[in-house]
Coordinates of C-alpha atoms in Angstrom, one line a residue:
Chain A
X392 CA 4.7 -38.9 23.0
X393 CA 5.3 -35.5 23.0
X394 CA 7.0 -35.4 25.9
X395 CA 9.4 -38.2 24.8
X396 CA 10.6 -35.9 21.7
X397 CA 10.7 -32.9 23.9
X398 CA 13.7 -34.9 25.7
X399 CA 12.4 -33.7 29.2
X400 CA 8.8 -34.5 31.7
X401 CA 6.8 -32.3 33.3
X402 CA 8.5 -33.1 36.7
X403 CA 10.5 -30.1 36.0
X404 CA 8.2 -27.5 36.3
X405 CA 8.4 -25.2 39.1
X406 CA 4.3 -25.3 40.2
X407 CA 1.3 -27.4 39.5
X408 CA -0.1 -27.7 36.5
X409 CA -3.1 -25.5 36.0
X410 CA -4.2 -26.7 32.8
X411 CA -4.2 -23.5 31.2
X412 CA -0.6 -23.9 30.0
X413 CA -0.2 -26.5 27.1
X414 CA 1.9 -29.7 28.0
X415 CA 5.0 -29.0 25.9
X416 CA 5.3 -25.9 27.5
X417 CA 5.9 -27.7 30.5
X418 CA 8.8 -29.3 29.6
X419 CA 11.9 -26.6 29.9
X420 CA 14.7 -27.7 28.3
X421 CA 17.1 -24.5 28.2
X422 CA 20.3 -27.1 26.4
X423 CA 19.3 -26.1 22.9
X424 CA 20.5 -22.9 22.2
X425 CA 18.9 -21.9 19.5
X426 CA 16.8 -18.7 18.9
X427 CA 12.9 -19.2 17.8
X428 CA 13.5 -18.2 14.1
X429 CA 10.6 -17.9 11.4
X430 CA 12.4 -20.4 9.2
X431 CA 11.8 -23.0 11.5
X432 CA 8.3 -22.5 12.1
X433 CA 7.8 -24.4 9.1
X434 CA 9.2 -27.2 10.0
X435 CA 7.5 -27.2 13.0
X436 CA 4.0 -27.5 11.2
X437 CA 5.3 -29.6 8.5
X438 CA 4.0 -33.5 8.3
X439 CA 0.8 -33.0 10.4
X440 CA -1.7 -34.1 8.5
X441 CA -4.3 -31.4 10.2
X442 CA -2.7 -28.2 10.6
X443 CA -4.1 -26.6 14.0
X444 CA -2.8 -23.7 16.2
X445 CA -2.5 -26.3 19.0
X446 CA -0.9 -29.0 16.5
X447 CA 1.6 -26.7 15.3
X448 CA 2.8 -25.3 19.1
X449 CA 2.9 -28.1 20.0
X450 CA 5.1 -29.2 16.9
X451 CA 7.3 -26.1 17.4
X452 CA 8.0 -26.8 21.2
X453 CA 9.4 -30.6 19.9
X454 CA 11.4 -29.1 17.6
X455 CA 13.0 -26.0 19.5
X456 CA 12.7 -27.7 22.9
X457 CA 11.5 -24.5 24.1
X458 CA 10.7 -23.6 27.9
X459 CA 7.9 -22.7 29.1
X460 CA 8.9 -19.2 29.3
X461 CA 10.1 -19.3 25.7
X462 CA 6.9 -21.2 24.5
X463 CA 4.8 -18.5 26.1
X464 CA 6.9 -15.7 24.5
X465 CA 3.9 -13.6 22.5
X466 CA 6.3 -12.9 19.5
X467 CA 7.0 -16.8 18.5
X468 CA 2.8 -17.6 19.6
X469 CA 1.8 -14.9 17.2
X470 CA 4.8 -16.5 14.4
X471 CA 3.3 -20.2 14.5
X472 CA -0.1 -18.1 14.2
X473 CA 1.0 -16.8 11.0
X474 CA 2.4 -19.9 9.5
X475 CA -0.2 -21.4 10.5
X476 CA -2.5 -19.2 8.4
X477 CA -0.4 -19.7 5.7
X478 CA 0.1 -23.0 5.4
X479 CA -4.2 -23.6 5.7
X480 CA -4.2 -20.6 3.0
X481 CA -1.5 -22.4 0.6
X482 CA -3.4 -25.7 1.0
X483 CA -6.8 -24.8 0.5
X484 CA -5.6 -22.6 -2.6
X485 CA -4.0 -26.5 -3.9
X486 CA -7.5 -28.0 -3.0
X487 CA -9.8 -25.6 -4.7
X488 CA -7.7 -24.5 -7.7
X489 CA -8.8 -27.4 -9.9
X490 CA -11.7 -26.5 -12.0
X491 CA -14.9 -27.8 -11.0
X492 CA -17.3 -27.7 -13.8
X493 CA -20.6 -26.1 -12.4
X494 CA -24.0 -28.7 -12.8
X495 CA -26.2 -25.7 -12.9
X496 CA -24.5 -24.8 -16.6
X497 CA -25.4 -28.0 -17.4
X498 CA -28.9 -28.4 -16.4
X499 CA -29.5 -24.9 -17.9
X500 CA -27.9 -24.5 -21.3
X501 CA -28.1 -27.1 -24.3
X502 CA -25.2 -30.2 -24.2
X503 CA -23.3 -29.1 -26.7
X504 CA -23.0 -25.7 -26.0
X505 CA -22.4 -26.2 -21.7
X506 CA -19.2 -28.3 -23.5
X507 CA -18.1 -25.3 -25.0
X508 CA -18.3 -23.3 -22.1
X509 CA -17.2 -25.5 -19.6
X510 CA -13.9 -26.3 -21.7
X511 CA -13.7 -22.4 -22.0
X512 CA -13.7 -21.8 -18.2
X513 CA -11.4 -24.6 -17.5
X514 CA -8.7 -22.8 -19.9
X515 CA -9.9 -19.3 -18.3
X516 CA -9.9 -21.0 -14.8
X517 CA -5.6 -21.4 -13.8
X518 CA -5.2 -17.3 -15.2
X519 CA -7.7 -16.5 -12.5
X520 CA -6.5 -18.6 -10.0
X521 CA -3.1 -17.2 -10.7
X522 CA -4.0 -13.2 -10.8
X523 CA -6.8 -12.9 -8.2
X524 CA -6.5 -16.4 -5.9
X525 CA -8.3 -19.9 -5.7
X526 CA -10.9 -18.1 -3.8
X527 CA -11.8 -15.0 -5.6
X528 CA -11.2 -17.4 -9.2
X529 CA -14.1 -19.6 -7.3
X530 CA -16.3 -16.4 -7.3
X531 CA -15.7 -15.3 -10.9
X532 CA -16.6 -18.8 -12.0
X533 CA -19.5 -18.6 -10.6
X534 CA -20.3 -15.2 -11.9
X535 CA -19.2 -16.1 -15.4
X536 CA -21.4 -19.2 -15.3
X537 CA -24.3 -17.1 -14.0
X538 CA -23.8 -14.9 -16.9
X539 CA -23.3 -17.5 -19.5
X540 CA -26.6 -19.1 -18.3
X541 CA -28.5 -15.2 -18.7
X542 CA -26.7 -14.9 -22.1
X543 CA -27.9 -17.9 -23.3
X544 CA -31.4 -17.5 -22.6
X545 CA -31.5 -13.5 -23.5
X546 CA -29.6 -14.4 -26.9
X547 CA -32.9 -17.0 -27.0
X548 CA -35.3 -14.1 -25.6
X549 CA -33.8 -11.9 -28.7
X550 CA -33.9 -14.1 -31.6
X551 CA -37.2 -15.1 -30.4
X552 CA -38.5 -11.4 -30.3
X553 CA -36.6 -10.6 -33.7
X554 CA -39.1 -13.5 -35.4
X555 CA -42.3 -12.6 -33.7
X556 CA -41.3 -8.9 -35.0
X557 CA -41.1 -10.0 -38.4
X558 CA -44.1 -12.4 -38.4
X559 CA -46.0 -9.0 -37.2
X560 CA -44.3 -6.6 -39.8
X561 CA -45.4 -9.0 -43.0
X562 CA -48.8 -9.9 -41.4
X563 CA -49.0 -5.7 -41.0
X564 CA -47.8 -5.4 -44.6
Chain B
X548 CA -22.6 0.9 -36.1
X549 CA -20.5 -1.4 -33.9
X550 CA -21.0 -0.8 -29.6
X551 CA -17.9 -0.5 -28.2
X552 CA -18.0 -3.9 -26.8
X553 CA -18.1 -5.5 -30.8
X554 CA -15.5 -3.8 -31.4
X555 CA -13.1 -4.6 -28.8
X556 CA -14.1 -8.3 -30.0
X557 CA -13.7 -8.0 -33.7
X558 CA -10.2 -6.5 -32.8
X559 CA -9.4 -9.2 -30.3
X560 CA -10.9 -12.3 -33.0
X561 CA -8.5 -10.4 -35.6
X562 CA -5.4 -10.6 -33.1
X563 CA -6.0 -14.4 -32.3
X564 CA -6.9 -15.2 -36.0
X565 CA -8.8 -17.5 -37.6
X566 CA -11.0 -20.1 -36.0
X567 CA -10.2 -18.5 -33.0
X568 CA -11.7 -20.1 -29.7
X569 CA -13.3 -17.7 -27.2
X570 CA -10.7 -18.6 -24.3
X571 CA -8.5 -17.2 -26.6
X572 CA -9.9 -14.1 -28.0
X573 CA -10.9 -13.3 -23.9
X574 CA -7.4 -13.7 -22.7
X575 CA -6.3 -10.9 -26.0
X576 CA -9.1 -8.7 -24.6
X577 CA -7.5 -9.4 -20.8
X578 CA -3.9 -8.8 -21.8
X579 CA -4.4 -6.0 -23.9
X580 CA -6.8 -3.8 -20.9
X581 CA -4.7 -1.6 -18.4
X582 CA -4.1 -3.3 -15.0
X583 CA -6.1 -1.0 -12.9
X584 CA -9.4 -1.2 -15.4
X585 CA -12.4 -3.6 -14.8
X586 CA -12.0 -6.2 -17.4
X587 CA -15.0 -6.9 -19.0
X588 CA -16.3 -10.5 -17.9
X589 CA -16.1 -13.5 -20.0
X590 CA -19.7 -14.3 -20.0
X591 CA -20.5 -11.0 -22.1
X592 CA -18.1 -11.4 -24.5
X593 CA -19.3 -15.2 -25.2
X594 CA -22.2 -14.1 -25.4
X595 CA -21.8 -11.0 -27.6
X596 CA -19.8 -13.6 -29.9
X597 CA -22.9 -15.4 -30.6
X598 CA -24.9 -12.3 -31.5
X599 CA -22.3 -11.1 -33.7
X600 CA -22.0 -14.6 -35.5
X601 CA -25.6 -14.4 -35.9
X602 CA -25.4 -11.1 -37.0
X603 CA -22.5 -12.3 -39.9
X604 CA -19.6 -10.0 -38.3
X605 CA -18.4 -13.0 -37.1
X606 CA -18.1 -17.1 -38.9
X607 CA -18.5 -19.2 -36.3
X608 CA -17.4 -23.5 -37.1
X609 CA -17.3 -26.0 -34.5
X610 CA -14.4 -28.2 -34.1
X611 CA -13.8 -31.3 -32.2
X612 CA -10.8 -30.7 -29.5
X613 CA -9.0 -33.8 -27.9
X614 CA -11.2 -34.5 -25.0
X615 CA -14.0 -34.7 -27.6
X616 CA -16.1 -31.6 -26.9
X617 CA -17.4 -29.3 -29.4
X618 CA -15.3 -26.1 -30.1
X619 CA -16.8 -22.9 -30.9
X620 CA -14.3 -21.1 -33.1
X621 CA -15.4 -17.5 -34.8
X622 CA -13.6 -15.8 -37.8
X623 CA -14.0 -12.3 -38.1
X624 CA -15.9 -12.5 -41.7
X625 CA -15.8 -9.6 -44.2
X626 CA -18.3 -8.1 -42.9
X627 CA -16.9 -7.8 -39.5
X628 CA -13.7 -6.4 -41.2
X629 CA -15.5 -3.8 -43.3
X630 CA -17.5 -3.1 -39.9
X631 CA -14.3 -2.6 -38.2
X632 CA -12.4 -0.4 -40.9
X633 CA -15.5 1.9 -40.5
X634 CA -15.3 2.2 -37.1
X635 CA -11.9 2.8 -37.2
X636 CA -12.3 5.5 -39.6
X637 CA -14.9 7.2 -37.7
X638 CA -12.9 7.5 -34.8
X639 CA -9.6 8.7 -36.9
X640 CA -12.0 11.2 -38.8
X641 CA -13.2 12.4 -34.9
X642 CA -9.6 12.4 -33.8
X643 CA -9.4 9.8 -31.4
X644 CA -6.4 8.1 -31.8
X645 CA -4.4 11.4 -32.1
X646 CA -5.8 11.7 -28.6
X647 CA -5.3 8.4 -27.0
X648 CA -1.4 8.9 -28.4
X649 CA -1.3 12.5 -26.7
X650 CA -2.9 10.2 -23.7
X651 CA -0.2 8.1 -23.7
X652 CA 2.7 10.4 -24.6

């Protein structure tokens, strides 16, 4: 299928095919003119549903009909690379910046009071997704829930202590 | 005596008002610390909320939002103001604003 979009076969390679060299890089086709631009490379990557290095060469060579020369060229390899890396970045910061409200604080702290918290992380969650990323956000959450769950049972430690003291200083008195 | 760490709250519950939710007294504290400082974590200051609710610095009331979940919200109570004017005084009497404006200037 490739080949059919690439407008050209393989027949029109100079030597054998040694398997090393991707398939759409053996189809020259040297009538589009164009250079390899970065603004392209995203529409070379654009509507596969799983963005791979291979997927988006291969992508690139349909759109740019490049040769196998061109397609080899390290500067436009290490471009798809990079937009590549974006695009993965861009949707797994989509995927994971929804708040995801953590079971632990719920097995851990009273109903009523994991509510509270939960509905306070998911207001606190989009500012950190927004300063620090979806995957550093993801690591303060879990901090903040780790330290909820320690605050909760050190205020309970406390208050706990505070009475016992109390008992002891009238039973002392 | 208020830690420093109260008092950044008081000031921050007094800033967002009254029946305040701790999102909102958090994201005060947040906005008002310099970029390049290590903002205190949110789990801390929740906490420290409760112990100064207990403590009567701080009314706490629970409200219903619209998904149905019970709201912490915390007033600072007279107390908490009283508290806070001392401090505040303490500091002036030391100085310390006259500093942090020579800081700053």
């Amino acid at each position: 299928m490739a080949s059919d979009r690439g407008g050209g076969t393989s027949q029109s390679c100079s030597g054998p095919s040694t398997g090393l060299v991707p398939s759409w890089a053996e189809d020259p086709n040297p009538a589009d003119p164009d250079p390899i631009l970065p603004a392209n490379l995203d529409r070379a990557i654009v509507g596969q549903g799983d963005v791979t290095e291979a997927g988006a060469l291969d992508g690139l060579a349909r759109l740019k009909h490049l040769s196998q020369k061109e397609a080899l060229d390290s500067k436009a390899i290490l471009l798809v690379l990079l937009a590549v890396a974006v695009v993965r970045a861009s949707r797994k910061s989509r995927s994971t910046a929804a708040y995801r409200p953590s079971f632990i604080l719920d097995m851990l702290v009273p109903y009523d009071r994991a509510q509270d918290m939960h509905a306070n992380l998911a207001e606190l969650y989009p500012v950190w997704v927004s300063r620090h990323g979806a995957r550093r956000a993801e690591w303060i959450h879990r901090t903040q829930v780790a330290l909820l769950i320690g605050g909760t049972w050190w205020e309970k430690l406390l208050s706990t202590g505070e009475r016992l003291l109390k008992v002891a200083r009238l039973i002392g008195s | 005596m208020l830690g420093k760490l109260e008092e950044e709250v008081l000031l921050a519950a007094l800033q967002a008002g009254d029946g305040a939710l701790p999102s909102e007294i958090y994201a005060r504290m947040e906005a008002a610390s310099a970029p390049a400082r290590k903002v205190v974590a949110f789990g801390a200051v929740y906490t420290t909320l409760g112990r100064m609710a207990a403590k009567g610095l701080l009314t706490e009331k629970n409200r219903a939002d619209g998904a149905n979940r019970i709201r912490r919200t915390f007033t600072v109570s007279a107390l908490g103001s009283r508290a806070l004017a001392e401090s505040m005084n303490r500091i002036r009497a030391l100085g310390g604003f006259a500093l942090a404006g020579a800081a700053h200037g």
